[in-house]
Short mmCIF file of C-alpha atoms in Angstrom, two decimals:
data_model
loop_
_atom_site.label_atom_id
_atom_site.label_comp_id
_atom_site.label_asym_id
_atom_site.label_seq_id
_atom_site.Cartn_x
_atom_site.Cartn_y
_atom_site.Cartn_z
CA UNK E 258 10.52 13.04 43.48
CA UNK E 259 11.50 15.65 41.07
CA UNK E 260 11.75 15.03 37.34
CA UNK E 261 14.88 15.19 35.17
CA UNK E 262 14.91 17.08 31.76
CA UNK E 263 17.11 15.98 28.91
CA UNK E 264 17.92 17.80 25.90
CA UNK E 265 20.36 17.37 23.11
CA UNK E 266 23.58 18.90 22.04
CA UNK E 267 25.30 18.45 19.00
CA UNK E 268 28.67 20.23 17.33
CA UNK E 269 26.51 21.75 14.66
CA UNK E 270 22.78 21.98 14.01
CA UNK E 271 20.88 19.26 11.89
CA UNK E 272 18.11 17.02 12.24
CA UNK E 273 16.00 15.21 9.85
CA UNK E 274 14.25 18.57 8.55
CA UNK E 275 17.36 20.72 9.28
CA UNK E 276 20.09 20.20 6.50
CA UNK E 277 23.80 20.19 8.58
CA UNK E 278 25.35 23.47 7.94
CA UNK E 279 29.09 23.92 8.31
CA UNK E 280 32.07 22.21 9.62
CA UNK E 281 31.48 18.73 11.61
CA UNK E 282 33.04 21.14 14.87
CA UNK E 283 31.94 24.46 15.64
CA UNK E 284 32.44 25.83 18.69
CA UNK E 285 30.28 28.34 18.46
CA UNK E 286 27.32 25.92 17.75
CA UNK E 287 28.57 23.96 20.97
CA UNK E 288 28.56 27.08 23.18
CA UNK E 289 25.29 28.22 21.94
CA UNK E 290 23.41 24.92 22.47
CA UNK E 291 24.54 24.20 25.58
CA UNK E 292 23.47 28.39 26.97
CA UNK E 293 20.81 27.49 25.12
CA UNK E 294 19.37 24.86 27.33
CA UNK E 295 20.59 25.89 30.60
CA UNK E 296 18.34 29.08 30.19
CA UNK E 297 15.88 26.66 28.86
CA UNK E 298 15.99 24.62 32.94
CA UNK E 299 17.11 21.65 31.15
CA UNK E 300 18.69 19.35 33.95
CA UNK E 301 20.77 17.79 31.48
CA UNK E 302 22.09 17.23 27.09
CA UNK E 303 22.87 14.04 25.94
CA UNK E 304 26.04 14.20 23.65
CA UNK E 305 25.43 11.50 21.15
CA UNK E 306 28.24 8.88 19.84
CA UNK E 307 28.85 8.13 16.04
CA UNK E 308 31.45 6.39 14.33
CA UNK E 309 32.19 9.67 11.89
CA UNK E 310 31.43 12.67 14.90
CA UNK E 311 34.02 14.60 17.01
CA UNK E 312 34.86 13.48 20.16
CA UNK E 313 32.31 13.99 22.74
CA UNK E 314 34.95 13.93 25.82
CA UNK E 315 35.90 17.72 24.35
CA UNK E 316 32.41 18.74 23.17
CA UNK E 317 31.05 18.07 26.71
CA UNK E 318 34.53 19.64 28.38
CA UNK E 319 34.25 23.21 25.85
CA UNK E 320 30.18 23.32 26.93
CA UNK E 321 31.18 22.69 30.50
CA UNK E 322 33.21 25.79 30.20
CA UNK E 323 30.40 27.98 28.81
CA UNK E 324 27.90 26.94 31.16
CA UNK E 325 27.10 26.87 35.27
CA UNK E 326 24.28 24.66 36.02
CA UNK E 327 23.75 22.73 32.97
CA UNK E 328 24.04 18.81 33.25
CA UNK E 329 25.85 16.50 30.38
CA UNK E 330 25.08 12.73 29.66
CA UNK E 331 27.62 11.75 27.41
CA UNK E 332 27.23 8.81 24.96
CA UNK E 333 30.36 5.95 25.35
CA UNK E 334 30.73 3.06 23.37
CA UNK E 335 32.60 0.11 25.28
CA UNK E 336 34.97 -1.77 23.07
CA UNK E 337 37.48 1.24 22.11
CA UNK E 338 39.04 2.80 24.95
CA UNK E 339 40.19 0.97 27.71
CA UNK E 340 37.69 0.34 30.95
CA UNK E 341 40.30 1.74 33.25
CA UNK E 342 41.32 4.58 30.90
CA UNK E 343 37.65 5.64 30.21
CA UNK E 344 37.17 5.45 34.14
CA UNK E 345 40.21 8.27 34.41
CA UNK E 346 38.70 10.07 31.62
CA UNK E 347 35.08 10.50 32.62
CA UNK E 348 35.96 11.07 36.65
CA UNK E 349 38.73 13.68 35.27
CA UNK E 350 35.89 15.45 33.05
CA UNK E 351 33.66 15.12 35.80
CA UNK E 352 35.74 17.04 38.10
CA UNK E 353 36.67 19.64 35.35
CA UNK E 354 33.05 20.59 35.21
CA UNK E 355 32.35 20.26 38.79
CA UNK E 356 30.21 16.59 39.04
CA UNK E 357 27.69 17.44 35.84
CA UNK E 358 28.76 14.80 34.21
CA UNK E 359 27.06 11.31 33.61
CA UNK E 360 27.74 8.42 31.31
CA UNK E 361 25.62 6.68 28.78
CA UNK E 362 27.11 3.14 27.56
CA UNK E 363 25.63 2.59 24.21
CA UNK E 364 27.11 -1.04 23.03
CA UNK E 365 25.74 -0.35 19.23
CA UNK E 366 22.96 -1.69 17.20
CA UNK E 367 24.85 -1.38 14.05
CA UNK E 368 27.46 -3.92 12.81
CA UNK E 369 28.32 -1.38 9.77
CA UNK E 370 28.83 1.72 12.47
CA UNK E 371 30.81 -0.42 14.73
CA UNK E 372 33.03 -1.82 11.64
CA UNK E 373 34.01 1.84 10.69
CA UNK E 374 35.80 1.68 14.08
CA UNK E 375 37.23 -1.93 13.75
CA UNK E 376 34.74 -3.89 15.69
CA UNK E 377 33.30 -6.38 14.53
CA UNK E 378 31.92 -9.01 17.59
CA UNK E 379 28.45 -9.41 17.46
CA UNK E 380 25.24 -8.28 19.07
CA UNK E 381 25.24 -10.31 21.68
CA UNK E 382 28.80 -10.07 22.60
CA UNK E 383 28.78 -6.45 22.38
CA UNK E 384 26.19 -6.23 25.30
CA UNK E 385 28.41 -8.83 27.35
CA UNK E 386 31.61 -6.27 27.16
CA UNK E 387 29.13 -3.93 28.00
CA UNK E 388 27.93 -5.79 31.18
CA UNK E 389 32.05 -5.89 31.93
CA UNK E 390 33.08 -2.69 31.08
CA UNK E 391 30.26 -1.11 33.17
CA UNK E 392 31.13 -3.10 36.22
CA UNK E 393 35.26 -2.29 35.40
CA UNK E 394 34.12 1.23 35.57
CA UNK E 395 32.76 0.84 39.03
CA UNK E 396 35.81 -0.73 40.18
CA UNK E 397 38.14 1.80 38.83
CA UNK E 398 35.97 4.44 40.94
CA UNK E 399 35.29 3.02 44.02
CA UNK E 400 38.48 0.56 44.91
CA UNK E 401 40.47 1.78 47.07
CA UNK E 402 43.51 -0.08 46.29
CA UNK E 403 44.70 -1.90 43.11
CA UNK E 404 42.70 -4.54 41.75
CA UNK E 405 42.94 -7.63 39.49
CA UNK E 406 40.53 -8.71 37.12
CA UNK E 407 39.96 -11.71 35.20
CA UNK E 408 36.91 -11.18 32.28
CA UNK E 409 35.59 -12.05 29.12
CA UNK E 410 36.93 -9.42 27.46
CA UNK E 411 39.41 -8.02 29.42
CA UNK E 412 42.22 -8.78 31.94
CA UNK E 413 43.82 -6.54 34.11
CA UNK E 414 46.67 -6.48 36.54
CA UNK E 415 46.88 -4.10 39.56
CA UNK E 416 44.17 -1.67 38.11
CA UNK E 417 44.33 1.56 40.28
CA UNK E 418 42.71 5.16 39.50
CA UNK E 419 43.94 8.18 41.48
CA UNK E 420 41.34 10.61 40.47
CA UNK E 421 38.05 9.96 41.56
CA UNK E 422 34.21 11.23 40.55
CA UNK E 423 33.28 14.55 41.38
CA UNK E 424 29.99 13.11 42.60
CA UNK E 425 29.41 10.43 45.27
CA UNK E 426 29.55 7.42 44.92
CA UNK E 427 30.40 8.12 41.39
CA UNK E 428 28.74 9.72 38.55
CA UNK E 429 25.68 8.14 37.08
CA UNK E 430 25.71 5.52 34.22
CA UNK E 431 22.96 5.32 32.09
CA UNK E 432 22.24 2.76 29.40
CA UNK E 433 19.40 1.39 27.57
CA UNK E 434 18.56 -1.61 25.03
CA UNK E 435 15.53 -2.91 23.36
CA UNK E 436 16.82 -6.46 23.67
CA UNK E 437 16.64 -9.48 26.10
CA UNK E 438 20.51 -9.31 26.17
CA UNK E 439 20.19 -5.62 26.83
CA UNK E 440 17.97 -6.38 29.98
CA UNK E 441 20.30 -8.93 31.23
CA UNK E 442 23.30 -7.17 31.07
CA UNK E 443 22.80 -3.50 32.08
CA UNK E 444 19.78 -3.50 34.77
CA UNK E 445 22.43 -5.18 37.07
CA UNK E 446 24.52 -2.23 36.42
CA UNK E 447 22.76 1.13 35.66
CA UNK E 448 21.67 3.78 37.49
CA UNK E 449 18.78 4.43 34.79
CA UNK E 450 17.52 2.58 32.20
CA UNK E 451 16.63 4.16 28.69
CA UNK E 452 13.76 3.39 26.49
CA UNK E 453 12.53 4.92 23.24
CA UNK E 454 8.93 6.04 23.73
CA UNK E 455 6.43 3.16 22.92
CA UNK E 456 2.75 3.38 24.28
CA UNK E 457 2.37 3.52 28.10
CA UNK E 458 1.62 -0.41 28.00
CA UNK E 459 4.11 -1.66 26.32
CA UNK E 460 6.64 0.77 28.57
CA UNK E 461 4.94 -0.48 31.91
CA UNK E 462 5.50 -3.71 30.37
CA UNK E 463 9.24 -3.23 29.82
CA UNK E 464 10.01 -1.32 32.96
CA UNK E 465 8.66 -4.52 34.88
CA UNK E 466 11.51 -6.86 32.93
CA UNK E 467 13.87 -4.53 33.52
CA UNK E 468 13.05 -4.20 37.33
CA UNK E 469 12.33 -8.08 37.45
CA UNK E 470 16.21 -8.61 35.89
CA UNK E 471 18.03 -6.26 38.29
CA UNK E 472 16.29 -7.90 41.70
CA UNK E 473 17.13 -10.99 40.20
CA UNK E 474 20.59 -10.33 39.90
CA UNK E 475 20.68 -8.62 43.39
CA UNK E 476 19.00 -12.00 44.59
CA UNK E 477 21.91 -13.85 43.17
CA UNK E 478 24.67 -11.46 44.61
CA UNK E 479 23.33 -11.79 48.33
CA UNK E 480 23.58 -15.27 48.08
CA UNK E 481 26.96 -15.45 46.95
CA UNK E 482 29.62 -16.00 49.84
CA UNK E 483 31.80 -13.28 47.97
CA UNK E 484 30.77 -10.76 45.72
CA UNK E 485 31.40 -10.83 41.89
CA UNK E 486 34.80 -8.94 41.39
CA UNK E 487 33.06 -7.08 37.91
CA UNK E 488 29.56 -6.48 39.68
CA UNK E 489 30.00 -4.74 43.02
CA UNK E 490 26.40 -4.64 44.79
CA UNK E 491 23.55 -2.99 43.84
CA UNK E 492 21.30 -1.76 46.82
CA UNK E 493 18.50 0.35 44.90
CA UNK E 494 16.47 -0.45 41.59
CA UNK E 495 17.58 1.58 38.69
CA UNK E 496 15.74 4.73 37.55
CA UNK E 497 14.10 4.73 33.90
CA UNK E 498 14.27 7.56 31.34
CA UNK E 499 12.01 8.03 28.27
CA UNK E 500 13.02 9.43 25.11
CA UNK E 501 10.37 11.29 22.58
CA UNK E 502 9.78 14.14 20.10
CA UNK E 503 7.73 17.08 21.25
CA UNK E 504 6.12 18.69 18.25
CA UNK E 505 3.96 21.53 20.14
CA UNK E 506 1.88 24.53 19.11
CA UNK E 507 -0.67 27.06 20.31
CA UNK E 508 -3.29 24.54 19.69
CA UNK E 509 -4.22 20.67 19.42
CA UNK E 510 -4.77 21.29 15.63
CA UNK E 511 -2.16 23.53 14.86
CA UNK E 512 0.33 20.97 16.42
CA UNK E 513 -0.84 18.25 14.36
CA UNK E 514 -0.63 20.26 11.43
CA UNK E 515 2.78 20.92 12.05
CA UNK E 516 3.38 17.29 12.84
CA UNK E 517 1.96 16.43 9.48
CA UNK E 518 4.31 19.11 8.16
CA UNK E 519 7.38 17.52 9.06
CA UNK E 520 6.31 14.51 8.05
CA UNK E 521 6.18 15.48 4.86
CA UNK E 522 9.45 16.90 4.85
CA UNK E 523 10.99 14.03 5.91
CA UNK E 524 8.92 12.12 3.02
CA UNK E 525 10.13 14.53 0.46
CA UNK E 526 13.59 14.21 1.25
CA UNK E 527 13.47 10.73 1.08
CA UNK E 528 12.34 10.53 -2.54
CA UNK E 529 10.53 7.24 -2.50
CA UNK E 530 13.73 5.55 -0.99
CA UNK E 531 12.73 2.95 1.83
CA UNK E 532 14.86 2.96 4.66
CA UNK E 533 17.24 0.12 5.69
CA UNK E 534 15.72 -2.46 7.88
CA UNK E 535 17.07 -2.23 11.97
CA UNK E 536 19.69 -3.94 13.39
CA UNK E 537 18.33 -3.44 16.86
CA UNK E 538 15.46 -4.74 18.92
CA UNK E 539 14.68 -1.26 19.80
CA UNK E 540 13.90 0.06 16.69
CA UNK E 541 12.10 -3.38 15.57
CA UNK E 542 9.88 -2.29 18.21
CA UNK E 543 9.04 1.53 17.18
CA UNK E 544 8.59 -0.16 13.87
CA UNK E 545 5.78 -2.77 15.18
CA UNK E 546 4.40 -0.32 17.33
CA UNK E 547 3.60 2.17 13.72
CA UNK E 548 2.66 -0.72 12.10
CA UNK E 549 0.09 -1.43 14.56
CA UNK E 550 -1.56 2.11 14.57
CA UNK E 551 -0.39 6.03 14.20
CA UNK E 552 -1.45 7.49 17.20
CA UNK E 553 -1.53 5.63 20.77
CA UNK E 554 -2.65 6.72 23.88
CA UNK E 555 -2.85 10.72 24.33
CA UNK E 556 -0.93 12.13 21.30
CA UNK E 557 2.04 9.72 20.81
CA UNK E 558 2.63 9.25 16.69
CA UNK E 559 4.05 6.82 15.15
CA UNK E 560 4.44 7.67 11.41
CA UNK E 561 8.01 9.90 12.18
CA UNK E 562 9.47 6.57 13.01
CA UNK E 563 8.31 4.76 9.92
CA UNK E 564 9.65 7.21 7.67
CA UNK E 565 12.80 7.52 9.33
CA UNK E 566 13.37 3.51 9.78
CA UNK E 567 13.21 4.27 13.52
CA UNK E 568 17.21 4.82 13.83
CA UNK E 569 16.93 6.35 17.21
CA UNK E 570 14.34 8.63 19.50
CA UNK E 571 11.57 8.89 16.44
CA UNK E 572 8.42 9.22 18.26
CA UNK E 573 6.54 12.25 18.86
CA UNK E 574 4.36 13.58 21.74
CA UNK E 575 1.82 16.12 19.28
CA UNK E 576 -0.48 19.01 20.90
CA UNK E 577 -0.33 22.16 22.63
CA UNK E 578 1.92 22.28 25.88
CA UNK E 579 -0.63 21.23 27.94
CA UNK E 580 -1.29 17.84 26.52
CA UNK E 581 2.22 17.11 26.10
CA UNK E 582 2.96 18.06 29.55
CA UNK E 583 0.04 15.26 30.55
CA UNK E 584 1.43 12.72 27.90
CA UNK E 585 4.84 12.78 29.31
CA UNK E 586 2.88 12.60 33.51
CA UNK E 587 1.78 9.84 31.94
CA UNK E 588 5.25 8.03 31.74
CA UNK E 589 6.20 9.31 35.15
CA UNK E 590 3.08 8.39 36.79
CA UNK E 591 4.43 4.62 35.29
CA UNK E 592 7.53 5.18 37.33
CA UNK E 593 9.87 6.83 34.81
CA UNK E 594 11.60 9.86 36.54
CA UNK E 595 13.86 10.86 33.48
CA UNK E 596 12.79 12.53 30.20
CA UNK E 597 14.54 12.92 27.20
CA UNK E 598 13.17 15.62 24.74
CA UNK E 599 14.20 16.44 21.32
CA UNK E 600 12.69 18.93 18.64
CA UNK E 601 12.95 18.31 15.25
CA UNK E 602 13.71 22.50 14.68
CA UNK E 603 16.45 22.04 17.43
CA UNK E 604 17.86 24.77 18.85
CA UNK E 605 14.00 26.80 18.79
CA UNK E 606 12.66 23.87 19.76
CA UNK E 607 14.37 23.56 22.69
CA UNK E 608 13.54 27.21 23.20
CA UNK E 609 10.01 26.61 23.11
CA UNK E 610 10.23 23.69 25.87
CA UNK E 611 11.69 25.68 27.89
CA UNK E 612 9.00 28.53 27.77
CA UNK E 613 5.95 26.36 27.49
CA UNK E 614 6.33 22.73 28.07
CA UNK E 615 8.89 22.59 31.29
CA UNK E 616 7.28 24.49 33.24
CA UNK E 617 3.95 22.85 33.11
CA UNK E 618 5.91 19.19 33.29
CA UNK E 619 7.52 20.34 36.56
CA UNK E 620 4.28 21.90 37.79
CA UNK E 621 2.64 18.63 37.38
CA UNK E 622 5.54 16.41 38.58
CA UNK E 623 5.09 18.53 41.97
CA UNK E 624 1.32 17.95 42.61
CA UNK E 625 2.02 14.02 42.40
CA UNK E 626 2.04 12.75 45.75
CA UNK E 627 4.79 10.41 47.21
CA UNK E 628 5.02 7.72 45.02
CA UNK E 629 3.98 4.54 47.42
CA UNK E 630 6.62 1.87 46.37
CA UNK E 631 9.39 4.74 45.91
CA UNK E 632 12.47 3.66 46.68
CA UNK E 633 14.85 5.91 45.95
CA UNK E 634 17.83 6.34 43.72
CA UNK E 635 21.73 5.96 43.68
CA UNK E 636 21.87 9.54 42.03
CA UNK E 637 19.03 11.92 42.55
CA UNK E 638 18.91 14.35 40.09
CA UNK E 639 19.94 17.87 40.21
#
């Protein structure tokens, strides 16, 4: 199976070493990034979600426009627009830019972020309208005639959606959680699951609870007499992505250097300030896994996430192309056919992948034979 490539786009450049430069929106900076990464053979750029960032419906529609090939996974938090109306919305972007569109429901790990929007149910409930809105969504695309619907969270009356997905069946949703409550709501109902990048045992470890969760609920649909009006059947396990930092250089040392580098940047900036403690189970777990050592397995290192309070996709892959190619074979040869890669010097950064580390990922991903339990996908990638 071939391997998808994720990047990042974002309506101006920044990152933890990059001071943001200029207006919140700049086209420019969208158009840019996006050619940026389609010469780059990214399948794919996630377009993040925050509480104080443009919209990412029209980022993702103006760097559709720019672009032929390139992919977009768009960040949606349930809770604000409508299930039915973000249904419309996502299949009406997703035939504007010809089915490169994909969905990733983020149901937010920060009760201060969510408040700035006027929500304010917690943790637990979030990830329940979650588990609704993502089965609402599936309804809205595939019913065929208006449709009823009785939740939690929301109640509809002769629901009906005349434009339709691009893509068959629909376009992909994607969604991810460090949480039990983030296992047991979205592996019934994603396409691929999303994890931060831990060490290969503790994702092997994760992927099996997530795989364990969605046969489980599959197990408990067949044996219904009807099926569950908010969770129409699943008939294939979902897909995982990983998410890490790629620092790379010419060689082992240099790359570590540079890694070191950053870190110290990051350090600087902070000015002996410690950063808040996490909300989320996710970033608990970066945290524990940095406490417990810097560098696991290959090259994966830890101290980028401690610095940073682990907000998000904080943990690097460190060496020369080569043996960050092999780091990241090392997640797919654990079953995880999606990578999400992020530089910390973002736009040459993604540059760089494209000219040293792609290639050699891909390269690798093709001399793996068959995998033996492979089952499959809802939505292979591009």
């Amino acid at each position: 199976m071939a391997v998808e490539i994720i990047g990042w786009i974002a309506p101006r450049v920044s990152s933890e070493i990059v001071r943001a430069m200029g207006p919140p929106f700049d086209a420019r900076v969208v158009a840019e990034t996006a050619r940026v990464h389609e010469r780059a053979d990214f399948d794919r750029v996630l377009i993040g979600y925050f509480s104080n960032a443009p919209d990412g419906f029209i980022v993702g529609a103006h760097a559709a426009a720019v672009t032929e090939r390139l992919g977009f996974l768009l960040a949606h938090r349930p809770g604000f627009v409508a299930p039915t109306v973000a249904a419309r919305k996502l299949a009406t972007l997703d035939q504007l830019c010809s089915g490169r569109l994909a969905v990733h429901l983020i149901a937010g790990g920060n009760d201060a972020d969510q408040a700035r929007d006027g929500d304010f149910l917690d943790h637990a409930g979030r990830y329940r309208r979650t588990q609704e809105y993502a089965g609402i969504l599936r309804r809205s695309w595939l019913e065929t005639a208006p449709f009823d619907h009785d939740g939690e969270f929301y109640r509809l009356r002769g629901a009906q959606a005349d434009v339709r997905c691009a893509q068959e069946p629909h376009l992909p949703i994607y969604g991810g959680g460090g949480s039990a409550q983030a296992v047991e709501a979205l592996a019934p109902h994603v396409d691929t699951f999303m994890l931060w990048g831990e060490p290969l045992a503790e994702t092997a470890a994760f992927i099996a609870r997530v795989r364990a969760a969605a046969a489980a609920s599959q197990r408990a649909e067949a044996s219904t007499a009807r099926p569950q009006p908010c969770s129409p059947p699943r008939t294939q396990e979902p897909r995982f992505s990983v998410s890490t930092r790629p620092i790379l250089a010419e060689t082992d040392a240099k790359a570590w250097d540079r890694a070191r580098d950053i870190l110290a940047r990051i350090e600087g900036a902070r000015r002996g300030r410690t950063p808040p403690a996490p909300e989320n189970e996710g970033s608990r777990r970066l945290l524990d896994v940095a406490a417990r050592g810097e560098v696991h397995d290959r090259c994966l290192w830890t101290p980028l996430a401690a610095a940073t309070g682990a907000p998000g996709n904080s943990t690097a892959l460190v060496g020369t192309p080569d043996t960050v190619a092999e780091a990241l074979l090392d997640y797919y040869d654990l079953g995880v056919d999606t990578l999400l890669i992020r530089g910390y010097d973002p736009l040459p950064d993604a540059e760089g992948y494209g000219r040293d580390l792609i290639p050699r990922v891909r390269e690798l991903v093709a001399r793996r034979p068959p995998r033996a339990t492979e089952t499959g996908a809802l939505h292979q990638p591009r």
